[in-house]
Amino acid sequence: MSSPSIAACFPFKRVKMVSQTVHLECQRPGTVIRIEPDKRFRPVCHECPEAGTVHSGPLRRIVRDLDFGPAQTFLQVEYRRAWCARCGKAKVERLDFCAPGRRITHRLAQYIYGLCQKMTVQDVARHLDLDPKTVKAVEKGFLERDFGQTDYAGLRILAVDEIALHGGQNGYMTVLLDQTTGRVVWMGEGRSEQTLDGFFEGMSSAQKGAIEAVAMDMWEPFIKAFRRHCPQARIVFDLFHLVKAYGEVIDEVRRDEQKKAEASMGKVLKGSRYLLLSNSRNLRSAQRRRLRELLDLNERLNSVYILKDQLKLLYRCRYPSWARKALDLWCELAEQVDHPLMRRFIGRLRFFDYGILNHCGYPIGTSMLEGVNNKIKVIKRKAYGFHDSRYFTLKVKQACPGKQLATKTG
Ligand SMILES: [Zn+2]
């Protein structure tokens, strides 16, 4: 019968376990396992597969490993410097369970990464009695491995928008989404034309040429960047953003009308109930004029509201010729509202009409990014050190991998 041994739990190559001490009585129960090089093997350079000769040593380092029962487990590792002929210098020898200079084993790091997908960095740090900085660094390393590269494969239809990270002009990030899968492809700091250059710079011309359409807000830096990098891509303006921009017109017109109403309160509003309820034929000419003033106020506001619904209908058109007619009609009606902000809105609409007409061929919007935005809010609330925009980007990419598309096999 063999005696019980925990050595099998530490199946590390080219080293041997020489002793184990356990401290269970103290506040933090722990075990220390001493590990030494197995002299039967020559030390291997940690940067290349070259086996060298022992140059100097021993060096010692304490490395935290996975907990063992109730005990935190520390490896007291003895290792050497190897003379590497290929590198032409002395290098720390490779340990298959721990990276050079690191204070935790590979398997503990892997465990931390797994926990970080369910828990906050602070919770993981507390759970394992580690520094949050260590936990974050470990997680970031794995995230960089898994999500650090921009995957441009299969991109055809995109959506781009900005997100506000924190207050101020510099608090924006640009998010680029694959409309087909819902995957967050890329994120960059800022919301300028140059910001998007960061997305395009890693793309081949064939990949750029494969982009058919992109949904966005009427934001010229983004429009310019796409025009420059993917001139063939159809730009589609998002309905939600358009209606939101129109909301500012509504607000302004209402405020305007209110002001007017307040200024002429005595004249127009006083006794208006009588005016509205009376048969206009019974009114004297002065009263009739007041009624018309009152109705005019309402009419203007009413028109603005009706135009909002009409604006949404533009996005129901299936053919560009219909959309063009509907757009022209809309602008004609809107002109009658006769308000500076409305005139500006009409100007923008005419200037950006292509992005509305393109919706017929590519009925897309940025609403998928709203879902991403909700996930981002959660990450922002939970993420330790989300001011590190790289780490934040990686977390968002991890949270928004998109749905897998069926791929052909065989
Ligand atoms: Zn080497």
PDB file of C-alpha atoms in Angstrom, residues 150-266:
ATOM      1  CA  THR A 150      -8.819  43.383 -33.616  1.00  0.00           C
ATOM      2  CA  ASP A 151     -10.594  40.651 -35.547  1.00  0.00           C
ATOM      3  CA  TYR A 152     -11.516  42.112 -38.936  1.00  0.00           C
ATOM      4  CA  ALA A 153     -12.708  38.826 -40.414  1.00  0.00           C
ATOM      5  CA  GLY A 154     -16.129  38.772 -42.036  1.00  0.00           C
ATOM      6  CA  LEU A 155     -16.981  42.440 -41.468  1.00  0.00           C
ATOM      7  CA  ARG A 156     -19.653  43.641 -43.892  1.00  0.00           C
ATOM      8  CA  ILE A 157     -22.175  45.793 -42.056  1.00  0.00           C
ATOM      9  CA  LEU A 158     -21.107  47.969 -39.151  1.00  0.00           C
ATOM     10  CA  ALA A 159     -22.511  50.389 -36.609  1.00  0.00           C
ATOM     11  CA  VAL A 160     -20.455  53.100 -34.968  1.00  0.00           C
ATOM     12  CA  ASP A 161     -21.287  55.410 -32.104  1.00  0.00           C
ATOM     13  CA  GLU A 162     -19.697  57.264 -29.244  1.00  0.00           C
ATOM     14  CA  ILE A 163     -20.118  56.519 -25.567  1.00  0.00           C
ATOM     15  CA  ALA A 164     -19.650  59.019 -22.779  1.00  0.00           C
ATOM     16  CA  LEU A 165     -17.315  57.551 -20.192  1.00  0.00           C
ATOM     17  CA  HIS A 166     -17.233  60.433 -17.798  1.00  0.00           C
ATOM     18  CA  GLY A 167     -17.951  64.133 -18.017  1.00  0.00           C
ATOM     19  CA  GLY A 168     -16.036  66.532 -20.221  1.00  0.00           C
ATOM     20  CA  GLN A 169     -14.985  66.627 -23.854  1.00  0.00           C
ATOM     21  CA  ASN A 170     -12.273  64.026 -23.392  1.00  0.00           C
ATOM     22  CA  GLY A 171     -14.568  61.505 -21.782  1.00  0.00           C
ATOM     23  CA  TYR A 172     -15.668  59.864 -25.032  1.00  0.00           C
ATOM     24  CA  MET A 173     -14.863  56.549 -26.618  1.00  0.00           C
ATOM     25  CA  THR A 174     -15.841  55.353 -30.072  1.00  0.00           C
ATOM     26  CA  VAL A 175     -17.391  51.889 -30.286  1.00  0.00           C
ATOM     27  CA  LEU A 176     -17.493  49.901 -33.482  1.00  0.00           C
ATOM     28  CA  LEU A 177     -19.894  46.996 -33.778  1.00  0.00           C
ATOM     29  CA  ASP A 178     -20.396  44.203 -36.287  1.00  0.00           C
ATOM     30  CA  GLN A 179     -24.116  44.516 -37.095  1.00  0.00           C
ATOM     31  CA  THR A 180     -24.328  40.956 -38.347  1.00  0.00           C
ATOM     32  CA  THR A 181     -23.179  39.309 -35.127  1.00  0.00           C
ATOM     33  CA  GLY A 182     -23.488  42.045 -32.504  1.00  0.00           C
ATOM     34  CA  ARG A 183     -19.794  41.732 -31.688  1.00  0.00           C
ATOM     35  CA  VAL A 184     -17.899  44.774 -30.401  1.00  0.00           C
ATOM     36  CA  VAL A 185     -15.025  44.797 -32.889  1.00  0.00           C
ATOM     37  CA  TRP A 186     -13.050  47.763 -31.714  1.00  0.00           C
ATOM     38  CA  MET A 187     -13.016  50.691 -29.305  1.00  0.00           C
ATOM     39  CA  GLY A 188     -10.901  53.823 -29.354  1.00  0.00           C
ATOM     40  CA  GLU A 189     -10.435  56.920 -27.239  1.00  0.00           C
ATOM     41  CA  GLY A 190     -12.149  60.091 -28.467  1.00  0.00           C
ATOM     42  CA  ARG A 191     -14.718  60.582 -31.216  1.00  0.00           C
ATOM     43  CA  SER A 192     -12.756  62.301 -33.965  1.00  0.00           C
ATOM     44  CA  GLU A 193     -11.909  61.325 -37.499  1.00  0.00           C
ATOM     45  CA  GLN A 194      -8.436  60.361 -36.262  1.00  0.00           C
ATOM     46  CA  THR A 195      -9.990  58.125 -33.614  1.00  0.00           C
ATOM     47  CA  LEU A 196     -11.470  55.941 -36.350  1.00  0.00           C
ATOM     48  CA  ASP A 197      -8.137  55.885 -38.208  1.00  0.00           C
ATOM     49  CA  GLY A 198      -7.051  53.645 -35.363  1.00  0.00           C
ATOM     50  CA  PHE A 199      -9.681  51.121 -36.433  1.00  0.00           C
ATOM     51  CA  PHE A 200      -8.866  51.256 -40.128  1.00  0.00           C
ATOM     52  CA  GLU A 201      -5.093  51.124 -39.840  1.00  0.00           C
ATOM     53  CA  GLY A 202      -5.015  47.389 -39.159  1.00  0.00           C
ATOM     54  CA  MET A 203      -7.324  46.595 -42.055  1.00  0.00           C
ATOM     55  CA  SER A 204      -6.274  45.292 -45.472  1.00  0.00           C
ATOM     56  CA  SER A 205      -7.704  47.030 -48.540  1.00  0.00           C
ATOM     57  CA  ALA A 206      -9.724  43.888 -49.309  1.00  0.00           C
ATOM     58  CA  GLN A 207     -11.249  44.034 -45.828  1.00  0.00           C
ATOM     59  CA  LYS A 208     -12.033  47.725 -46.270  1.00  0.00           C
ATOM     60  CA  GLY A 209     -13.580  46.976 -49.646  1.00  0.00           C
ATOM     61  CA  ALA A 210     -15.869  44.362 -48.094  1.00  0.00           C
ATOM     62  CA  ILE A 211     -17.648  46.930 -45.901  1.00  0.00           C
ATOM     63  CA  GLU A 212     -21.073  47.470 -47.452  1.00  0.00           C
ATOM     64  CA  ALA A 213     -22.797  49.767 -44.999  1.00  0.00           C
ATOM     65  CA  VAL A 214     -22.405  51.502 -41.668  1.00  0.00           C
ATOM     66  CA  ALA A 215     -25.043  52.911 -39.343  1.00  0.00           C
ATOM     67  CA  MET A 216     -24.217  56.058 -37.391  1.00  0.00           C
ATOM     68  CA  ASP A 217     -25.371  59.410 -36.124  1.00  0.00           C
ATOM     69  CA  MET A 218     -25.006  62.471 -38.387  1.00  0.00           C
ATOM     70  CA  TRP A 219     -21.519  63.042 -37.001  1.00  0.00           C
ATOM     71  CA  GLU A 220     -19.147  64.433 -39.598  1.00  0.00           C
ATOM     72  CA  PRO A 221     -15.845  63.120 -38.202  1.00  0.00           C
ATOM     73  CA  PHE A 222     -17.186  59.560 -38.552  1.00  0.00           C
ATOM     74  CA  ILE A 223     -18.670  60.280 -41.982  1.00  0.00           C
ATOM     75  CA  LYS A 224     -15.323  61.673 -43.181  1.00  0.00           C
ATOM     76  CA  ALA A 225     -13.356  58.720 -41.838  1.00  0.00           C
ATOM     77  CA  PHE A 226     -15.603  56.195 -43.621  1.00  0.00           C
ATOM     78  CA  ARG A 227     -15.604  58.239 -46.840  1.00  0.00           C
ATOM     79  CA  ARG A 228     -11.829  58.237 -46.804  1.00  0.00           C
ATOM     80  CA  HIS A 229     -11.234  54.586 -45.899  1.00  0.00           C
ATOM     81  CA  CYS A 230     -14.308  52.854 -47.376  1.00  0.00           C
ATOM     82  CA  PRO A 231     -15.716  55.183 -50.054  1.00  0.00           C
ATOM     83  CA  GLN A 232     -18.007  52.406 -51.292  1.00  0.00           C
ATOM     84  CA  ALA A 233     -19.700  51.889 -47.908  1.00  0.00           C
ATOM     85  CA  ARG A 234     -23.257  53.174 -47.666  1.00  0.00           C
ATOM     86  CA  ILE A 235     -23.676  55.488 -44.708  1.00  0.00           C
ATOM     87  CA  VAL A 236     -27.042  55.089 -42.971  1.00  0.00           C
ATOM     88  CA  PHE A 237     -28.160  57.586 -40.365  1.00  0.00           C
ATOM     89  CA  ASP A 238     -29.781  56.088 -37.350  1.00  0.00           C
ATOM     90  CA  LEU A 239     -33.448  56.935 -36.844  1.00  0.00           C
ATOM     91  CA  PHE A 240     -33.183  57.144 -33.073  1.00  0.00           C
ATOM     92  CA  HIS A 241     -30.448  59.782 -33.288  1.00  0.00           C
ATOM     93  CA  LEU A 242     -32.419  61.690 -35.926  1.00  0.00           C
ATOM     94  CA  VAL A 243     -35.542  61.793 -33.776  1.00  0.00           C
ATOM     95  CA  LYS A 244     -33.432  62.808 -30.795  1.00  0.00           C
ATOM     96  CA  ALA A 245     -31.948  65.710 -32.773  1.00  0.00           C
ATOM     97  CA  TYR A 246     -35.464  66.697 -33.848  1.00  0.00           C
ATOM     98  CA  GLY A 247     -36.486  66.656 -30.192  1.00  0.00           C
ATOM     99  CA  GLU A 248     -34.290  69.718 -29.713  1.00  0.00           C
ATOM    100  CA  VAL A 249     -36.359  71.505 -32.363  1.00  0.00           C
ATOM    101  CA  ILE A 250     -39.572  70.578 -30.549  1.00  0.00           C
ATOM    102  CA  ASP A 251     -38.167  71.827 -27.258  1.00  0.00           C
ATOM    103  CA  GLU A 252     -37.072  75.121 -28.751  1.00  0.00           C
ATOM    104  CA  VAL A 253     -40.404  75.751 -30.513  1.00  0.00           C
ATOM    105  CA  ARG A 254     -42.315  74.963 -27.340  1.00  0.00           C
ATOM    106  CA  ARG A 255     -40.149  77.262 -25.249  1.00  0.00           C
ATOM    107  CA  ASP A 256     -40.588  79.952 -27.856  1.00  0.00           C
ATOM    108  CA  GLU A 257     -44.349  79.596 -27.850  1.00  0.00           C
ATOM    109  CA  GLN A 258     -44.463  79.611 -24.084  1.00  0.00           C
ATOM    110  CA  LYS A 259     -42.459  82.804 -23.949  1.00  0.00           C
ATOM    111  CA  LYS A 260     -44.779  84.421 -26.438  1.00  0.00           C
ATOM    112  CA  ALA A 261     -47.774  83.210 -24.503  1.00  0.00           C
ATOM    113  CA  GLU A 262     -46.369  84.627 -21.267  1.00  0.00           C
ATOM    114  CA  ALA A 263     -45.587  87.966 -22.889  1.00  0.00           C
ATOM    115  CA  SER A 264     -49.046  88.306 -24.318  1.00  0.00           C
ATOM    116  CA  MET A 265     -50.744  86.508 -21.472  1.00  0.00           C
ATOM    117  CA  GLY A 266     -53.168  89.320 -20.883  1.00  0.00           C
TER     118      GLY A 266
END
